[in-house]
Tab-separated table of C-alpha atoms and ligand atoms in Angstrom:
chain	number	residue	atom	x	y	z
A	1	UNK	CA	171.248	-43.199	-76.547
A	2	UNK	CA	168.787	-42.784	-73.704
A	3	UNK	CA	168.140	-45.489	-71.099
A	4	UNK	CA	164.848	-45.454	-69.207
A	5	UNK	CA	165.588	-45.881	-65.521
A	6	UNK	CA	164.067	-45.293	-62.102
A	7	UNK	CA	165.793	-42.365	-60.394
A	8	UNK	CA	165.652	-42.356	-56.604
A	9	UNK	CA	166.561	-39.339	-54.492
A	10	UNK	CA	166.166	-38.229	-50.881
A	11	UNK	CA	164.818	-34.937	-49.541
A	12	UNK	CA	166.701	-33.063	-46.777
A	13	UNK	CA	164.624	-34.874	-44.150
A	14	UNK	CA	165.504	-38.241	-45.749
A	15	UNK	CA	162.099	-38.728	-47.394
A	16	UNK	CA	162.580	-40.928	-50.481
A	17	UNK	CA	161.366	-39.880	-53.921
A	18	UNK	CA	161.010	-42.216	-56.909
A	19	UNK	CA	160.620	-41.101	-60.548
A	20	UNK	CA	161.035	-42.767	-63.943
A	21	UNK	CA	163.579	-40.765	-65.920
A	22	UNK	CA	165.733	-41.075	-69.012
A	23	UNK	CA	169.510	-41.195	-68.482
A	24	UNK	CA	172.115	-40.370	-71.152
A	25	UNK	CA	175.814	-41.157	-70.958
A	26	UNK	CA	178.359	-38.533	-72.028
A	27	UNK	CA	181.768	-40.093	-71.615
A	28	UNK	CA	182.086	-40.893	-67.922
A	29	UNK	CA	179.150	-38.714	-66.915
A	30	UNK	CA	175.449	-39.555	-66.596
A	31	UNK	CA	173.126	-36.815	-67.815
A	32	UNK	CA	169.637	-36.284	-66.357
A	33	UNK	CA	167.166	-33.709	-67.713
A	34	UNK	CA	164.187	-33.169	-65.391
A	35	UNK	CA	161.449	-30.777	-66.502
A	36	UNK	CA	160.616	-28.102	-63.925
A	37	UNK	CA	158.916	-28.355	-61.499
A	38	UNK	CA	160.534	-31.580	-60.295
A	39	UNK	CA	161.022	-33.075	-56.853
A	40	UNK	CA	163.884	-35.131	-58.309
A	41	UNK	CA	165.592	-31.897	-59.408
A	42	UNK	CA	165.031	-30.205	-56.022
A	43	UNK	CA	166.398	-33.240	-54.171
A	44	UNK	CA	169.485	-33.523	-56.400
A	45	UNK	CA	170.284	-29.827	-56.044
A	46	UNK	CA	169.943	-30.078	-52.253
A	47	UNK	CA	171.748	-33.401	-51.698
A	48	UNK	CA	174.009	-33.380	-54.807
A	49	UNK	CA	173.176	-37.085	-55.174
A	50	UNK	CA	170.878	-39.536	-56.940
A	51	UNK	CA	170.680	-43.237	-57.742
A	52	UNK	CA	169.895	-44.857	-61.099
A	53	UNK	CA	168.005	-48.105	-60.515
A	54	UNK	CA	167.986	-50.687	-63.293
A	55	UNK	CA	164.829	-52.756	-63.068
A	56	UNK	CA	162.506	-54.821	-65.216
A	57	UNK	CA	159.668	-54.387	-62.688
A	58	UNK	CA	157.622	-52.106	-64.920
A	59	UNK	CA	154.975	-51.652	-62.224
A	60	UNK	CA	157.307	-48.970	-60.841
A	61	UNK	CA	157.232	-46.969	-64.125
A	62	UNK	CA	153.443	-47.286	-64.428
A	63	UNK	CA	152.752	-46.907	-60.699
A	64	UNK	CA	154.677	-43.613	-60.479
A	65	UNK	CA	153.225	-41.909	-63.579
A	66	UNK	CA	149.647	-42.944	-62.711
A	67	UNK	CA	150.139	-42.287	-58.949
A	68	UNK	CA	148.557	-45.742	-58.427
A	69	UNK	CA	151.638	-47.025	-56.555
A	70	UNK	CA	154.464	-44.663	-55.618
A	71	UNK	CA	155.828	-46.005	-52.328
A	72	UNK	CA	158.150	-48.765	-53.500
A	73	UNK	CA	160.535	-49.976	-50.758
A	74	UNK	CA	163.864	-48.139	-50.643
A	75	UNK	CA	167.048	-48.514	-48.599
A	76	UNK	CA	169.924	-46.086	-48.019
A	77	UNK	CA	172.508	-45.885	-50.778
A	78	UNK	CA	175.996	-47.189	-49.903
A	79	UNK	CA	178.083	-44.116	-50.784
A	80	UNK	CA	175.884	-41.113	-51.584
A	81	UNK	CA	173.243	-39.071	-49.728
A	82	UNK	CA	170.348	-40.837	-51.392
A	83	UNK	CA	168.228	-43.963	-51.365
A	84	UNK	CA	167.971	-46.838	-53.826
A	85	UNK	CA	165.192	-49.282	-54.622
A	86	UNK	CA	165.344	-52.234	-52.233
A	87	UNK	CA	164.850	-54.519	-55.235
A	88	UNK	CA	166.499	-53.981	-58.609
A	89	UNK	CA	168.822	-55.808	-60.980
A	90	UNK	CA	171.563	-53.249	-60.350
A	91	UNK	CA	172.042	-49.645	-59.307
A	92	UNK	CA	174.492	-46.802	-59.862
A	93	UNK	CA	175.137	-44.109	-57.243
A	94	UNK	CA	175.676	-40.628	-58.630
A	95	UNK	CA	177.035	-37.314	-57.407
A	96	UNK	CA	176.223	-33.984	-59.027
A	97	UNK	CA	179.220	-32.737	-61.018
A	98	UNK	CA	177.736	-29.821	-62.948
A	99	UNK	CA	174.335	-28.247	-63.495
A	100	UNK	CA	173.380	-26.244	-66.589
A	101	UNK	CA	170.344	-24.360	-65.377
A	102	UNK	CA	167.342	-23.679	-67.563
A	103	UNK	CA	163.904	-22.227	-66.859
A	104	UNK	CA	162.211	-25.311	-68.348
A	105	UNK	CA	164.632	-28.222	-68.348
A	106	UNK	CA	167.955	-27.963	-66.474
A	107	UNK	CA	170.659	-30.466	-67.416
A	108	UNK	CA	172.400	-32.329	-64.595
A	109	UNK	CA	175.801	-33.896	-65.225
A	110	UNK	CA	176.416	-36.609	-62.644
A	111	UNK	CA	179.488	-38.720	-61.811
A	112	UNK	CA	179.062	-42.383	-60.942
A	113	UNK	CA	180.904	-43.109	-57.680
A	114	UNK	CA	179.591	-46.618	-56.935
A	115	UNK	CA	177.770	-49.494	-58.655
A	116	UNK	CA	176.236	-52.724	-57.407
A	117	UNK	CA	174.757	-55.711	-59.214
A	118	UNK	CA	171.956	-57.549	-57.439
A	119	UNK	CA	170.325	-60.000	-59.851
A	120	UNK	CA	170.765	-61.302	-63.394
A	121	UNK	CA	168.916	-59.820	-66.387
A	122	UNK	CA	166.455	-62.461	-67.623
A	123	UNK	CA	166.123	-61.217	-71.203
A	124	UNK	CA	163.938	-58.825	-73.160
A	125	UNK	CA	160.177	-58.962	-72.717
A	126	UNK	CA	157.890	-57.155	-75.162
A	127	UNK	CA	155.187	-56.475	-72.590
A	128	UNK	CA	157.709	-54.705	-70.350
A	129	UNK	CA	158.735	-52.458	-73.260
A	130	UNK	CA	155.046	-51.848	-73.999
A	131	UNK	CA	154.414	-50.740	-70.407
A	132	UNK	CA	157.372	-48.324	-70.534
A	133	UNK	CA	156.004	-46.848	-73.801
A	134	UNK	CA	152.501	-46.680	-72.323
A	135	UNK	CA	153.879	-44.939	-69.216
A	136	UNK	CA	155.469	-42.282	-71.428
A	137	UNK	CA	152.115	-41.739	-73.173
A	138	UNK	CA	150.375	-41.384	-69.802
A	139	UNK	CA	152.987	-38.876	-68.568
A	140	UNK	CA	152.181	-36.754	-71.673
A	141	UNK	CA	148.385	-37.086	-71.790
A	142	UNK	CA	147.996	-33.346	-71.255
A	143	UNK	CA	149.655	-32.646	-74.623
A	144	UNK	CA	148.821	-35.644	-76.817
A	145	UNK	CA	145.755	-35.949	-79.104
A	146	UNK	CA	143.350	-38.657	-77.897
A	147	UNK	CA	143.400	-40.555	-81.222
A	148	UNK	CA	147.211	-40.864	-81.133
A	149	UNK	CA	147.019	-42.265	-77.596
A	150	UNK	CA	144.290	-44.741	-78.695
A	151	UNK	CA	146.271	-45.899	-81.762
A	152	UNK	CA	149.493	-46.409	-79.805
A	153	UNK	CA	147.792	-48.135	-76.863
A	154	UNK	CA	146.030	-50.513	-79.297
A	155	UNK	CA	149.374	-51.435	-80.858
A	156	UNK	CA	151.100	-51.874	-77.481
A	157	UNK	CA	148.183	-54.051	-76.300
A	158	UNK	CA	149.334	-56.758	-78.770
A	159	UNK	CA	152.610	-57.250	-76.883
A	160	UNK	CA	150.726	-57.241	-73.573
A	161	UNK	CA	148.309	-59.940	-74.789
A	162	UNK	CA	151.113	-62.105	-76.174
A	163	UNK	CA	153.881	-61.810	-73.586
A	164	UNK	CA	152.745	-60.228	-70.275
A	165	UNK	CA	153.140	-61.811	-66.853
A	166	UNK	CA	151.247	-60.714	-63.733
A	167	UNK	CA	153.372	-57.601	-63.072
A	168	UNK	CA	153.016	-56.364	-66.646
A	169	UNK	CA	149.236	-56.935	-66.606
A	170	UNK	CA	148.933	-55.024	-63.315
A	171	UNK	CA	151.029	-52.136	-64.686
A	172	UNK	CA	149.036	-52.071	-67.944
A	173	UNK	CA	145.759	-51.949	-66.001
A	174	UNK	CA	146.985	-48.837	-64.113
A	175	UNK	CA	147.851	-47.138	-67.415
A	176	UNK	CA	144.490	-47.948	-69.041
A	177	UNK	CA	142.654	-46.700	-65.936
A	178	UNK	CA	144.723	-43.481	-65.847
A	179	UNK	CA	143.787	-42.688	-69.459
A	180	UNK	CA	140.092	-43.255	-68.684
A	181	UNK	CA	140.392	-41.052	-65.571
A	182	UNK	CA	142.078	-38.285	-67.547
A	183	UNK	CA	139.252	-38.305	-70.119
A	184	UNK	CA	136.528	-38.362	-67.479
A	185	UNK	CA	138.177	-35.351	-65.789
A	186	UNK	CA	138.349	-33.457	-69.099
A	187	UNK	CA	134.679	-34.154	-69.742
A	188	UNK	CA	133.697	-33.130	-66.235
A	189	UNK	CA	135.606	-29.866	-66.745
A	190	UNK	CA	133.728	-29.366	-70.039
A	191	UNK	CA	136.977	-29.072	-72.009
A	192	UNK	CA	137.871	-30.675	-75.331
A	193	UNK	CA	140.866	-33.058	-75.315
A	194	UNK	CA	144.193	-31.426	-76.139
A	195	UNK	CA	145.154	-31.666	-79.816
A	196	UNK	CA	148.750	-30.445	-79.783
A	197	UNK	CA	151.039	-33.039	-81.356
A	198	UNK	CA	154.325	-33.309	-79.450
A	199	UNK	CA	156.498	-35.112	-82.006
B	1	FMN	C1	160.075	-43.947	-69.190
B	1	FMN	C2	159.898	-42.556	-68.663
B	1	FMN	C3	160.926	-41.628	-68.804
B	1	FMN	C4	160.798	-40.317	-68.320
B	1	FMN	N1	161.840	-39.451	-68.463
B	1	FMN	C5	161.727	-38.181	-67.968
B	1	FMN	C6	162.808	-37.259	-68.078
B	1	FMN	O1	163.868	-37.562	-68.635
B	1	FMN	N2	162.618	-36.022	-67.553
B	1	FMN	C7	161.464	-35.651	-66.925
B	1	FMN	O2	161.357	-34.519	-66.459
B	1	FMN	N3	160.430	-36.510	-66.808
B	1	FMN	C8	160.529	-37.757	-67.322
B	1	FMN	N4	159.471	-38.635	-67.202
B	1	FMN	C9	158.249	-38.188	-66.484
B	1	FMN	C10	158.514	-38.175	-64.990
B	1	FMN	O3	158.713	-39.457	-64.467
B	1	FMN	C11	157.364	-37.519	-64.223
B	1	FMN	O4	156.994	-36.310	-64.818
B	1	FMN	C12	157.768	-37.269	-62.809
B	1	FMN	O5	156.666	-36.806	-62.124
B	1	FMN	C13	158.948	-36.322	-62.695
B	1	FMN	O6	158.757	-35.328	-61.747
B	1	FMN	P1	159.324	-35.434	-60.249
B	1	FMN	O7	160.816	-35.346	-60.290
B	1	FMN	O8	158.684	-34.248	-59.579
B	1	FMN	O9	158.824	-36.749	-59.730
B	1	FMN	C14	159.592	-39.928	-67.685
B	1	FMN	C15	158.552	-40.864	-67.539
B	1	FMN	C16	158.690	-42.158	-68.037
B	1	FMN	C17	157.571	-43.134	-67.867
């Protein structure tokens, strides 16, 4: 099972970095798999630490993958050499236990050394799930056929129309704009859209 989270890390100079990333659990260990090149990977290797932030503010997922909003407030983590989101439902502080290196996608096995709960979970919201799915599409635009993106966005739009609040509508707007920007850039470069199906 993979949980979609916001991973926060700090560079050597303390500069925070925020990235949506899937987290798997293997027994007591949390497993992260960043594709190279990755600032998250570089920061974890240097600091041996990261934080998993559990949030339903899907603007952070959409803001990071579209680069529309990347500077969400962070504060220092309590126990590890990292930062955490200033606002989340909960967070888990991780230390690097083992790294299986790979030219494309290294696997990082992390140990949780501290957890904090901050706010209650209000329940599932379909528009939030739709934004997370849309953010994954946007992060893979370079390899997905345009008609697949259109079909999936049209389906996800139903949940947005029925159940979104302000944050979800803002996040969805960033995703829709990023897709339009990507297509305009392709056209300007004179290239045809990619047609390699990923899965
Ligand atoms: C829900 C979600 C899950 C993601 N999971 C991963 C992941 O497991 N590994 C990865 O390399 N990128 C993942 N991405 C894409 C990264 O967030 C994005 O490529 C980011 O720029 C990572 O690079 P960075 O560490 O340099 O910021 C995910 C994106 C979304 C929206």
